[in-house]
Amino acid sequence: MQRIEAVVFDWGGVLIDNPASPLMDYCARTFGVSVQQYTQAHDRHGEAFQKGWITEETFWQRVCGDLSRPLPRADSLWGQAFRAVYRPRAEVSALAGRLHGRGYKTALLSNTEAPAMKFFLELGPPMFDAAVFSCAEGVCKPQREIYEIAGRELATPADRCILIDDRFAFVEGAWNAGMKGVVYESVAQVRRELAALGVETE
């Protein structure tokens, strides 16, 4: 078995509480519609926004057109909403920091939108050697290309990288790209699975 040299972390659902439902709630309240109504409109245009194919301005024009609501007043409603619902998991960040301190390369790999990427870059967490965002690359997990981009950013062969993600489909995408993968359930469970792969977490 090849020695693991790099550990790649998902953001929402691993490093932070999954923001998806709170974001839908926040935006639905902002527009005065039901969560179901907002989610349906969001889902029609969210993939293009997440892949960086459209700007936030265009995204809201389309969503508000579907909802028959005026455009938001905020310069970046998505950025405002993301900051409002952001809940970091200190124990996962600590794990990433320990791995980095032990000489493992570490990276973030996230399907996310440009305003959220901007927020991450403002935070500038020091434990990551690279950060790969779907909105900057034009592709999303589980597309093979985004895992290959992460490997190149880390200058590490795929079979020496491992992805930690809370969604099985995205871990499966990592497997298909030649990486190892762990489906996140808890920090303790991730430590056990990393240890089984020879990764020193303590």
Tab-separated table of N, CA and C in Angstrom, residues 56-57 60 72-80 115 118:
chain	number	residue	atom	x	y	z
A	56	GLU	N	-22.795	36.065	-9.052
A	56	GLU	CA	-23.841	36.140	-8.039
A	56	GLU	C	-24.975	37.050	-8.513
A	57	GLU	N	-24.633	38.143	-9.182
A	57	GLU	CA	-25.669	39.055	-9.674
A	57	GLU	C	-26.628	38.338	-10.624
A	60	TRP	N	-28.907	35.853	-8.718
A	60	TRP	CA	-30.063	36.456	-8.045
A	60	TRP	C	-31.087	36.979	-9.048
A	72	PRO	N	-32.106	41.398	-4.133
A	72	PRO	CA	-31.673	41.727	-2.768
A	72	PRO	C	-30.912	43.046	-2.733
A	73	ARG	N	-31.009	43.736	-1.598
A	73	ARG	CA	-30.314	45.013	-1.440
A	73	ARG	C	-28.846	44.829	-1.084
A	74	ALA	N	-28.535	43.724	-0.435
A	74	ALA	CA	-27.156	43.476	0.002
A	74	ALA	C	-26.225	43.359	-1.200
A	75	ASP	N	-24.993	43.834	-1.034
A	75	ASP	CA	-24.000	43.702	-2.102
A	75	ASP	C	-23.764	42.236	-2.443
A	76	SER	N	-23.766	41.384	-1.408
A	76	SER	CA	-23.601	39.942	-1.612
A	76	SER	C	-24.476	39.217	-0.600
A	77	LEU	N	-25.708	38.958	-0.985
A	77	LEU	CA	-26.613	38.257	-0.073
A	77	LEU	C	-26.078	36.872	0.259
A	78	TRP	N	-25.490	36.185	-0.737
A	78	TRP	CA	-24.978	34.845	-0.463
A	78	TRP	C	-23.819	34.903	0.535
A	79	GLY	N	-22.943	35.880	0.372
A	79	GLY	CA	-21.850	36.042	1.326
A	79	GLY	C	-22.369	36.380	2.714
A	80	GLN	N	-23.372	37.240	2.780
A	80	GLN	CA	-23.984	37.615	4.058
A	80	GLN	C	-24.619	36.401	4.720
A	115	PRO	N	-18.740	33.877	-3.282
A	115	PRO	CA	-18.731	34.632	-2.022
A	115	PRO	C	-18.232	33.808	-0.834
A	118	LYS	N	-14.470	33.588	-1.114
A	118	LYS	CA	-13.877	34.847	-0.647
A	118	LYS	C	-13.769	34.858	0.872
